[in-house]
Short mmCIF file of C-alpha atoms in Angstrom, two decimals:
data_model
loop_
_atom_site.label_atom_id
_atom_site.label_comp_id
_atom_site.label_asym_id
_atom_site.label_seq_id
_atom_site.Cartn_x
_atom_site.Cartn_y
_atom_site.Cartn_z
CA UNK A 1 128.67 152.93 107.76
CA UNK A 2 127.33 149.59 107.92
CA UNK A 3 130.80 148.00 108.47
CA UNK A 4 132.83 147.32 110.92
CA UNK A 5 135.58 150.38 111.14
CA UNK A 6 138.74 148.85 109.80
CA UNK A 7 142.29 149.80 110.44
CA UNK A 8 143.95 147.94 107.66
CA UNK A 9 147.01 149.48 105.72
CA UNK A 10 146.26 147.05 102.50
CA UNK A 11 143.24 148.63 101.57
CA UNK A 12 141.41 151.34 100.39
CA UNK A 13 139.00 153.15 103.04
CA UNK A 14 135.92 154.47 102.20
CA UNK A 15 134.12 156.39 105.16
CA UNK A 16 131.07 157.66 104.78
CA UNK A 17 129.09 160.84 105.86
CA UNK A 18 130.42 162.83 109.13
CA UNK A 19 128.77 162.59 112.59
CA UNK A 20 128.45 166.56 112.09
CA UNK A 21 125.48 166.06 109.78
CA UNK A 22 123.57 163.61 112.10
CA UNK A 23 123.80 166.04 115.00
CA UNK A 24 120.80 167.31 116.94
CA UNK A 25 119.16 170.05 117.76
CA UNK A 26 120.83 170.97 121.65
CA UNK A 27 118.93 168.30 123.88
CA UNK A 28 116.58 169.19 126.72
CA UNK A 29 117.60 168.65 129.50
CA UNK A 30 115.62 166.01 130.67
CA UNK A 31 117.39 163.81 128.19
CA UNK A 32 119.24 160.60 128.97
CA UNK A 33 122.74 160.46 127.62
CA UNK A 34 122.24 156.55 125.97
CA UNK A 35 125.00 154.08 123.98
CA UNK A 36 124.69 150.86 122.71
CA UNK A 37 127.43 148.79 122.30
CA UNK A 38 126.64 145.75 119.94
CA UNK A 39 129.26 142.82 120.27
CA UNK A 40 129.05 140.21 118.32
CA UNK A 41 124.93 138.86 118.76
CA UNK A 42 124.72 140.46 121.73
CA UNK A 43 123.34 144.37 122.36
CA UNK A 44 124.41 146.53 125.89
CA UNK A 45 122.74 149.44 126.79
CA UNK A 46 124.53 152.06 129.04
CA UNK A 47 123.12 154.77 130.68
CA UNK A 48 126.58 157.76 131.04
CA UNK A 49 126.76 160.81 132.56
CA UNK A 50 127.42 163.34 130.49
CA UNK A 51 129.28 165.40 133.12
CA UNK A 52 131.52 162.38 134.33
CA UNK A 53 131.56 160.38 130.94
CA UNK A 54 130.62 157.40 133.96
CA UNK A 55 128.29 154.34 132.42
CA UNK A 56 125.98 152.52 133.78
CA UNK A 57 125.11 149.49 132.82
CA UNK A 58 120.94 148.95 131.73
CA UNK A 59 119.85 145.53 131.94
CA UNK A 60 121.55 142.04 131.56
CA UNK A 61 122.52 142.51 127.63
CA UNK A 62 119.80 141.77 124.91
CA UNK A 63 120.77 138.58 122.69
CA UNK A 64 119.71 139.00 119.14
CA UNK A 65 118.96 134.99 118.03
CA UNK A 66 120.36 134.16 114.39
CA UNK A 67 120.77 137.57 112.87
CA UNK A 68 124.11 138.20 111.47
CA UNK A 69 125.69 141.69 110.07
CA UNK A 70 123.16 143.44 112.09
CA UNK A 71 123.19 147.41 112.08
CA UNK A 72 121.29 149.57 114.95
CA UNK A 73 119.66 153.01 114.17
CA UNK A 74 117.94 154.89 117.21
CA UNK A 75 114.75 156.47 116.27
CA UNK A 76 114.99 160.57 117.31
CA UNK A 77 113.49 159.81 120.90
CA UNK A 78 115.29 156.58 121.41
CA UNK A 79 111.91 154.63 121.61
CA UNK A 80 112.64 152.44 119.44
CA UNK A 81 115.43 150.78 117.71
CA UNK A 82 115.72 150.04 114.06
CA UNK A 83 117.88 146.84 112.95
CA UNK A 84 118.84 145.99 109.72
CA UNK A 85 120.54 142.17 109.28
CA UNK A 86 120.20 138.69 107.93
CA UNK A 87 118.34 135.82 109.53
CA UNK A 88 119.32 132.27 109.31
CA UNK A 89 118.19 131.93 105.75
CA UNK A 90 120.86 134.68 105.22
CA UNK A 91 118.04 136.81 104.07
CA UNK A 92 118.10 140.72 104.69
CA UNK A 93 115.12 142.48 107.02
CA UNK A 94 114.46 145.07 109.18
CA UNK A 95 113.41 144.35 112.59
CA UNK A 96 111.37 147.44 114.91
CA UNK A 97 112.32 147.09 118.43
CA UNK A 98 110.68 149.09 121.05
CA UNK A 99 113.09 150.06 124.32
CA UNK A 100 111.80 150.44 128.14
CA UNK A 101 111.74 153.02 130.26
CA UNK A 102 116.19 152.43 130.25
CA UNK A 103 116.53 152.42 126.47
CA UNK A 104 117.10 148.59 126.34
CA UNK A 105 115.70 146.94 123.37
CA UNK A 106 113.01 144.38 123.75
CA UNK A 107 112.39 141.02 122.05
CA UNK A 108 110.30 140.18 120.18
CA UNK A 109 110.36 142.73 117.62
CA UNK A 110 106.99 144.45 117.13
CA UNK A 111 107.73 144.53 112.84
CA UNK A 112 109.86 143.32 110.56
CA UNK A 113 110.04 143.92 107.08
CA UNK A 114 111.68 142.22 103.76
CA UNK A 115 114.60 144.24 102.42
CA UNK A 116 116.57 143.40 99.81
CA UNK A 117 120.36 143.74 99.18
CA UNK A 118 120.28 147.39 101.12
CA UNK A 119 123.20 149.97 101.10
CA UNK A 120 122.29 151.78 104.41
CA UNK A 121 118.91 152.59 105.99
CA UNK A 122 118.94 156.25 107.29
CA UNK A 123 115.99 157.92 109.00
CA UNK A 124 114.92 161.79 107.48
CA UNK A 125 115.56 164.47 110.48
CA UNK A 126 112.34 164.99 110.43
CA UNK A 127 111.88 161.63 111.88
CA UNK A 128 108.45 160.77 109.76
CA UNK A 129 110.61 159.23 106.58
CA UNK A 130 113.32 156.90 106.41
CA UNK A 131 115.00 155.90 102.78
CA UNK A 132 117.33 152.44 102.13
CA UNK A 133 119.01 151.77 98.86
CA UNK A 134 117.91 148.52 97.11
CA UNK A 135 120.13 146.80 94.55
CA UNK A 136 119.63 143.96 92.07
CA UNK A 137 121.30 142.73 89.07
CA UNK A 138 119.99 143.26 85.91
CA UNK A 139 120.16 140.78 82.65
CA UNK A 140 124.06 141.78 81.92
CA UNK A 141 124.83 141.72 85.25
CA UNK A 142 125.20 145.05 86.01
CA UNK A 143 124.11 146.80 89.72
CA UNK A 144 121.15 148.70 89.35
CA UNK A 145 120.77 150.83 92.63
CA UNK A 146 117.16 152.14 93.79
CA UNK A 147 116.16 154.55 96.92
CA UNK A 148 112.78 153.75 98.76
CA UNK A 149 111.27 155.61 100.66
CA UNK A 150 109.34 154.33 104.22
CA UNK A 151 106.76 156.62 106.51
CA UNK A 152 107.27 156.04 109.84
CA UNK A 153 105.02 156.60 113.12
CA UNK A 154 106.80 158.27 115.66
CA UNK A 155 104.42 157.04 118.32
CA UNK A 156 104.18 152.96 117.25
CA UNK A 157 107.34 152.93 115.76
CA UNK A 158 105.94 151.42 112.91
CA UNK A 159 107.45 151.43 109.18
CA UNK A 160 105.96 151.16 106.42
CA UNK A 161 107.19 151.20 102.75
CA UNK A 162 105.71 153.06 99.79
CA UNK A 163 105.09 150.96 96.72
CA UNK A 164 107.56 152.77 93.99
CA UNK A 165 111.63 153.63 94.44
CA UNK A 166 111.90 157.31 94.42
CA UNK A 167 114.86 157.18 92.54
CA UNK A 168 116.61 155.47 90.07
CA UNK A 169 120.38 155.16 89.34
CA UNK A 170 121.63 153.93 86.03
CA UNK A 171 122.93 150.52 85.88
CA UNK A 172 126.73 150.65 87.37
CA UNK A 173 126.19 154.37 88.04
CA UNK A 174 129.36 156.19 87.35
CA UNK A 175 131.36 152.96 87.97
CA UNK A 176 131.99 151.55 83.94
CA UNK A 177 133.93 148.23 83.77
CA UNK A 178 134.52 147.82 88.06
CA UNK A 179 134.48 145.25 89.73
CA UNK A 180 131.55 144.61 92.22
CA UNK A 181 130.38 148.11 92.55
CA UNK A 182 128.48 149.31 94.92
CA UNK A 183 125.52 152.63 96.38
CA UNK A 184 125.05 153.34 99.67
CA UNK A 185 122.90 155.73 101.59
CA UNK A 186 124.98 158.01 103.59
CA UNK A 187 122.38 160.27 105.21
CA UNK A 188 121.28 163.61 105.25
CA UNK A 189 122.13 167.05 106.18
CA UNK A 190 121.13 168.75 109.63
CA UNK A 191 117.66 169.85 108.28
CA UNK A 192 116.85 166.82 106.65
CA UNK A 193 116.33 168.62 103.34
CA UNK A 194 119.75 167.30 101.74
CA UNK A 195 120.38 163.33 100.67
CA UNK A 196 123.87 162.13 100.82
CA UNK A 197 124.90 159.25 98.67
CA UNK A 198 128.13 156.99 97.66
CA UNK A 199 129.22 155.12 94.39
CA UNK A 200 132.16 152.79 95.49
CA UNK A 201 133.86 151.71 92.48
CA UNK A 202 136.44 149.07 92.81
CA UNK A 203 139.56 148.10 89.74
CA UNK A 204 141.84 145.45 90.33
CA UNK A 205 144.32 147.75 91.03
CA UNK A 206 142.79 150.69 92.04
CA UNK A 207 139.32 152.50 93.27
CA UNK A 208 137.35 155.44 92.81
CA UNK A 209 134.56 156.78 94.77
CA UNK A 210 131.68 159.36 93.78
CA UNK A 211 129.38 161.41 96.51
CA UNK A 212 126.51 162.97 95.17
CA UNK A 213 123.48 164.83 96.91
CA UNK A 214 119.52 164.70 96.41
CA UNK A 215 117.21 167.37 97.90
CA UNK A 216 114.55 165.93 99.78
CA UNK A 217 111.17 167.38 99.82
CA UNK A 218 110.06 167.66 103.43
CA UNK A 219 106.47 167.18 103.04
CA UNK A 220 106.23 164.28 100.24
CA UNK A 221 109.61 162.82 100.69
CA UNK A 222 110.17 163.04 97.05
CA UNK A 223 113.90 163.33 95.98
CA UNK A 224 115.76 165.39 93.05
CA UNK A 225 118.07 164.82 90.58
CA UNK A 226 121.44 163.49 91.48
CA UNK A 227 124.38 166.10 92.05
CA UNK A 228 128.06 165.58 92.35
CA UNK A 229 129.58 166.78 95.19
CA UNK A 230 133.29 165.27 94.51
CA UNK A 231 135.31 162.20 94.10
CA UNK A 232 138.20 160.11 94.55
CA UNK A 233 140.75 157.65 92.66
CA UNK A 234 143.42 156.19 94.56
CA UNK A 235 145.40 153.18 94.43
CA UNK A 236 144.58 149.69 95.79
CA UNK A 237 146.77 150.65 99.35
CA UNK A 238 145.59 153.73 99.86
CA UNK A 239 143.13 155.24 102.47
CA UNK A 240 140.36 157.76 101.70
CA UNK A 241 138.15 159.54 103.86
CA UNK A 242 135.07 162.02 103.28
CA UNK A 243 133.39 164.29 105.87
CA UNK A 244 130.49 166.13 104.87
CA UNK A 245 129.86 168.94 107.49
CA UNK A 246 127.71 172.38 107.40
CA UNK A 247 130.45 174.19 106.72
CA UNK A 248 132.83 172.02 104.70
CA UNK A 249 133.92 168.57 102.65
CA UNK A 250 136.66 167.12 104.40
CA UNK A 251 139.15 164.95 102.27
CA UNK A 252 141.97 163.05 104.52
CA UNK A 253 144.20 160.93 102.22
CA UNK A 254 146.97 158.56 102.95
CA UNK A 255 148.63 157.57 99.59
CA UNK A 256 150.09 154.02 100.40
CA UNK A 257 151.44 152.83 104.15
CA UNK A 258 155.44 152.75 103.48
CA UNK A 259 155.73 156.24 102.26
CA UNK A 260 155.09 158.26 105.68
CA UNK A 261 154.45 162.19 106.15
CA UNK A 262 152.85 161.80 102.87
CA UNK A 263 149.22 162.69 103.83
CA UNK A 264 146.86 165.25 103.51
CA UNK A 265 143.60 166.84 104.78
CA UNK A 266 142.02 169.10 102.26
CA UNK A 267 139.33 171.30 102.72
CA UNK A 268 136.44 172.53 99.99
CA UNK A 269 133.17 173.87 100.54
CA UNK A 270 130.34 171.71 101.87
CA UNK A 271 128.93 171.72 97.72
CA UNK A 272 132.18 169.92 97.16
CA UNK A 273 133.89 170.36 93.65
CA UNK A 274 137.58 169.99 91.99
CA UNK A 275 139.68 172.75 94.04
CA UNK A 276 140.31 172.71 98.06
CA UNK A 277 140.13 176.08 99.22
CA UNK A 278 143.12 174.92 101.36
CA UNK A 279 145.53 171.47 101.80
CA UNK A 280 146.76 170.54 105.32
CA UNK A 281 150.22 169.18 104.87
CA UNK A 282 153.01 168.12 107.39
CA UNK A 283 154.47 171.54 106.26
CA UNK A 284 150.98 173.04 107.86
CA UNK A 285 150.32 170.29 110.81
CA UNK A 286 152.48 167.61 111.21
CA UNK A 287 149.66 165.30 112.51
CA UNK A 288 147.77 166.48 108.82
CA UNK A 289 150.76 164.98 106.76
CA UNK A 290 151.58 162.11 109.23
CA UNK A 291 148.12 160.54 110.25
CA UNK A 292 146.51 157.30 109.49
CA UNK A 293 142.93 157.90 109.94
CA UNK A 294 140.55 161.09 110.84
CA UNK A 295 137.30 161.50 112.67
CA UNK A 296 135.04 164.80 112.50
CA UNK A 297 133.03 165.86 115.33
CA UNK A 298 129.43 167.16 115.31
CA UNK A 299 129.80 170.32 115.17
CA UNK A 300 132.39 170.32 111.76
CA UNK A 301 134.93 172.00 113.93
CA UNK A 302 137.40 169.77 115.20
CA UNK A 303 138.94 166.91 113.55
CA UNK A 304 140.40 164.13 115.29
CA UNK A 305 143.53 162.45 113.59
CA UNK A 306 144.54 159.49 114.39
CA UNK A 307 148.72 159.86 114.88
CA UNK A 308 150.40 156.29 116.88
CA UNK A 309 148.02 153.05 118.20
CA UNK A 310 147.43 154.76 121.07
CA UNK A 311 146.65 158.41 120.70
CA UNK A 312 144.61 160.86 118.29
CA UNK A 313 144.99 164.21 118.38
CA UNK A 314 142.17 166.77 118.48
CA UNK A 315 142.70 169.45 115.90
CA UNK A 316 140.42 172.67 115.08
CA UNK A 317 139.34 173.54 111.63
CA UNK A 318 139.99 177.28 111.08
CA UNK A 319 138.26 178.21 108.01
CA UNK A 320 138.53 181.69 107.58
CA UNK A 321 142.54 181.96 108.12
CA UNK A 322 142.75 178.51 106.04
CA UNK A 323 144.13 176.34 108.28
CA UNK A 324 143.57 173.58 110.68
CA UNK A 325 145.54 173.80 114.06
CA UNK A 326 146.61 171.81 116.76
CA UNK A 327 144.33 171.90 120.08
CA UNK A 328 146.36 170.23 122.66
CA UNK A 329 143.58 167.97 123.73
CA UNK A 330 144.47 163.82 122.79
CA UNK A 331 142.36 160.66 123.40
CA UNK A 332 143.72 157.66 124.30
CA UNK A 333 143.23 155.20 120.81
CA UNK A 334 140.50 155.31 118.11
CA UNK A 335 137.16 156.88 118.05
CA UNK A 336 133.85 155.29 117.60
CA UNK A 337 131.23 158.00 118.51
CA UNK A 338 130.47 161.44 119.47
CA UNK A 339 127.17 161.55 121.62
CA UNK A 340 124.19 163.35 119.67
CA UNK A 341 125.21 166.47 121.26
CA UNK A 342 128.76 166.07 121.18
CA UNK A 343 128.84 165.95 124.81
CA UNK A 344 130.70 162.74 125.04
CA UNK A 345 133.15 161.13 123.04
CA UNK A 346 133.86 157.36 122.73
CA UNK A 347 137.57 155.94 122.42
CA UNK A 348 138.35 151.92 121.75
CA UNK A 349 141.91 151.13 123.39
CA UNK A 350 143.10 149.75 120.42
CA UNK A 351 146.24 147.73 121.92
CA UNK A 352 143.52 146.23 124.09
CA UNK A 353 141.17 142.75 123.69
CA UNK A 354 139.35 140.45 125.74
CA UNK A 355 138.06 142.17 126.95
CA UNK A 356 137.77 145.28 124.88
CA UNK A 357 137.53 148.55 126.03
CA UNK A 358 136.29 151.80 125.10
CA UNK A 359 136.91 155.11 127.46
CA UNK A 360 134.58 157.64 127.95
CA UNK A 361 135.50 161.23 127.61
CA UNK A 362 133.50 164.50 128.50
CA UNK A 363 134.19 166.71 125.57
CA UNK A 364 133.82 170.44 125.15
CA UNK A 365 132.84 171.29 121.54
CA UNK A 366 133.55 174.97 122.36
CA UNK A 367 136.93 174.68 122.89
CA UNK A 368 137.61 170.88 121.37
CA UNK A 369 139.02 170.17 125.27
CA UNK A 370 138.29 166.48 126.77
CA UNK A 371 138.27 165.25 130.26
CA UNK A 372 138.58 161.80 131.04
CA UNK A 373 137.86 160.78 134.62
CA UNK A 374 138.09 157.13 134.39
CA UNK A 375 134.64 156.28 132.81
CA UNK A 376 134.86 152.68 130.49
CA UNK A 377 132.75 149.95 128.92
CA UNK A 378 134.21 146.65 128.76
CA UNK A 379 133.21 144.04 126.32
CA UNK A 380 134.46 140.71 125.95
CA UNK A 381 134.57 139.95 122.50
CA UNK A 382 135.37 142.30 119.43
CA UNK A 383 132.76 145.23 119.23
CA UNK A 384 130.68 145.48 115.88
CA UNK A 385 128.95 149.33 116.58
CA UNK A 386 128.83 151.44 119.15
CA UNK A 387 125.50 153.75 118.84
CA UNK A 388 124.84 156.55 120.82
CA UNK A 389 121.42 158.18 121.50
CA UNK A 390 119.43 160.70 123.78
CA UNK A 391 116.04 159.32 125.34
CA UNK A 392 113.44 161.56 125.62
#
């Protein structure tokens, strides 16, 4: 997502594609366990341990002059770092920063590039293609969403975008008489061959939200025809949230904030569709019916629920018996990021500010245990991302 994770009970929630699809190949190990924690213009990068979940702070902090709403993206290797944001002119580009030896970012940019109006830019596992979503207005006023397409050189770090969209959606897409609606890139699947993407469709009293997947030719980085995985319709106060993982879609819903026990987790198959192969109620998991909020891990398997302002609970996805049961493992407040290899988790202390602070937990993905042995990152004003990566 390119917003800031919100919390609100007022307001519908729409999360975007799982940290299971974005995970890695298991990392050599020679690499170097990376996060960077952007608050407000300023970027910190930490060195952690992944067997101690202890950081270590890189460099003095990198200060990114007049861009606003940035967005961080780590290329595969972590030698470079890809910004999206608005300058002063409260224009929208993408800036190419190359990192030291440490992973910290260095000014000035070697590239930036013009982007216009973009609903996430995601690079291709493969790590030679990266796609945005462009949007403009046409003569009734109506959103017409396009995806481009960029090559980009591993070894410069370079980007450079092809000449044509690859796609086209039709004006509005799916989203007939709403207000201010919106596409947005989500990402892809583990092999890179699969294109997620989001239709956010907001009422004035309500919204709906569509998910539809592309298959993504390796070699030309063409795209296919849109196909719907699922969707949404809720009310103006309720929260929605959609995992996509290997081996499911992951639906957590929260009908409105005063009538509690009331949510669900339901489970279809990764292609999506209209029937869950199972609902997790209260009657199944109490932390299913009574949670706020939901995080997936890496792998798919575990699925952290967010139950009281300080704790989440860690709960295990059982597909074959249909059910999704409690671990016993908890963290301490509200996730942010699982490491690329699910190694590490990190938590924000959300009854916490000024400063800010995040803990650091080893995590197990075998057996969905954590082990916190005191490892944090303090910030001193409100964090906007945290980004985790593995330099190689």
């Amino acid at each position: 997502m390119r917003h800031r994770r919100s919390f609100s009970v007022v307001c519908a929630v729409v999360v975007c594609l799982s940290a299971a699809l974005r995970a890695q190949a298991t990392s050599p190990s020679s690499s170097i366990q990376l996060v960077y924690v952007l608050s407000g213009s300023t970027v910190q990068t930490y060195d952690v341990d992944p067997q101690t979940g202890f950081p270590t702070q890189e460099g003095q902090g990198v200060v990114l002059p007049g861009i606003t709403n940035p967005a961080l993206l780590p290329s595969k290797n972590d030698h470079f770092l890809y910004m999206t944001g608005f300058d002063s002119q409260i224009r929208e580009h993408l800036w190419v920063l190359a990192t030291d030896s440490t992973g910290v970012p260095q000014l000035p940019a070697i590239q930036k590039i013009s982007l216009s109006d973009t609903g996430g830019f995601e690079i291709n596992p493969n790590g030679r293609l990266a796609y945005a979503v462009e949007t403009t207005s046409n003569s009734k006023g109506e959103i017409v969403a396009a995806i481009r397409k960029f090559s980009v050189n591993s070894t410069t770090g370079m980007v450079t975008e092809y000449a044509k969209a690859v796609a086209i959606d039709p004006p509005n897409g799916p989203c007939s008489g709403a207000q201010f609606p919106g596409m947005s890139l989500l990402g892809f699947n583990s092999s890179g061959t699969q294109m997620y993407t989001q239709w956010s469709c907001p009422y004035p009293d309500s919204i709906s939200s569509f998910y539809y997947s592309r298959t993504v030719n390796q070699k030309t980085g063409a795209v296919g025809p849109n196909v719907q995985l699922f969707t949404w319709s809720d009310g103006s106060l309720g929260t929605d949230l959609v995992n996509i993982t290997r081996s499911a879609l992951l639906y957590f819903n929260v009908p409105n904030p005063y009538n509690v026990g009331l949510a669900s987790v339901k489970v279809y198959p990764p292609t999506g569709g209209t029937k869950p192969l199972f609902a997790c109620t209260a009657s199944m998991l109490e932390a299913c019916g009574y949670g706020t909020y939901d995080w997936v891990d890496r792998s798919g398997n575990y699925i952290f629920i967010y139950i009281s302002p300080d704790t989440t609970q860690i709960t295990k996805l059982e597909l074959q018996q249909k059910r999704i049961v409690d671990t016993g493992y908890y963290v301490s407040g509200i996730v942010w990021a699982f490491s690329p290899d699910d190694a590490l988790v990190y938590v924000e202390d959300g009854q916490l500010s000024n400063p800010y602070v995040f803990y650091v937990y080893v995590f197990n993905p075998a057996t969905g245990g954590v082990m916190y042995t005191g490892g944090q990152i303090s910030a001193p004003s409100a964090v906007e991302a945290v980004v985790t990566a593995l330099r190689q």
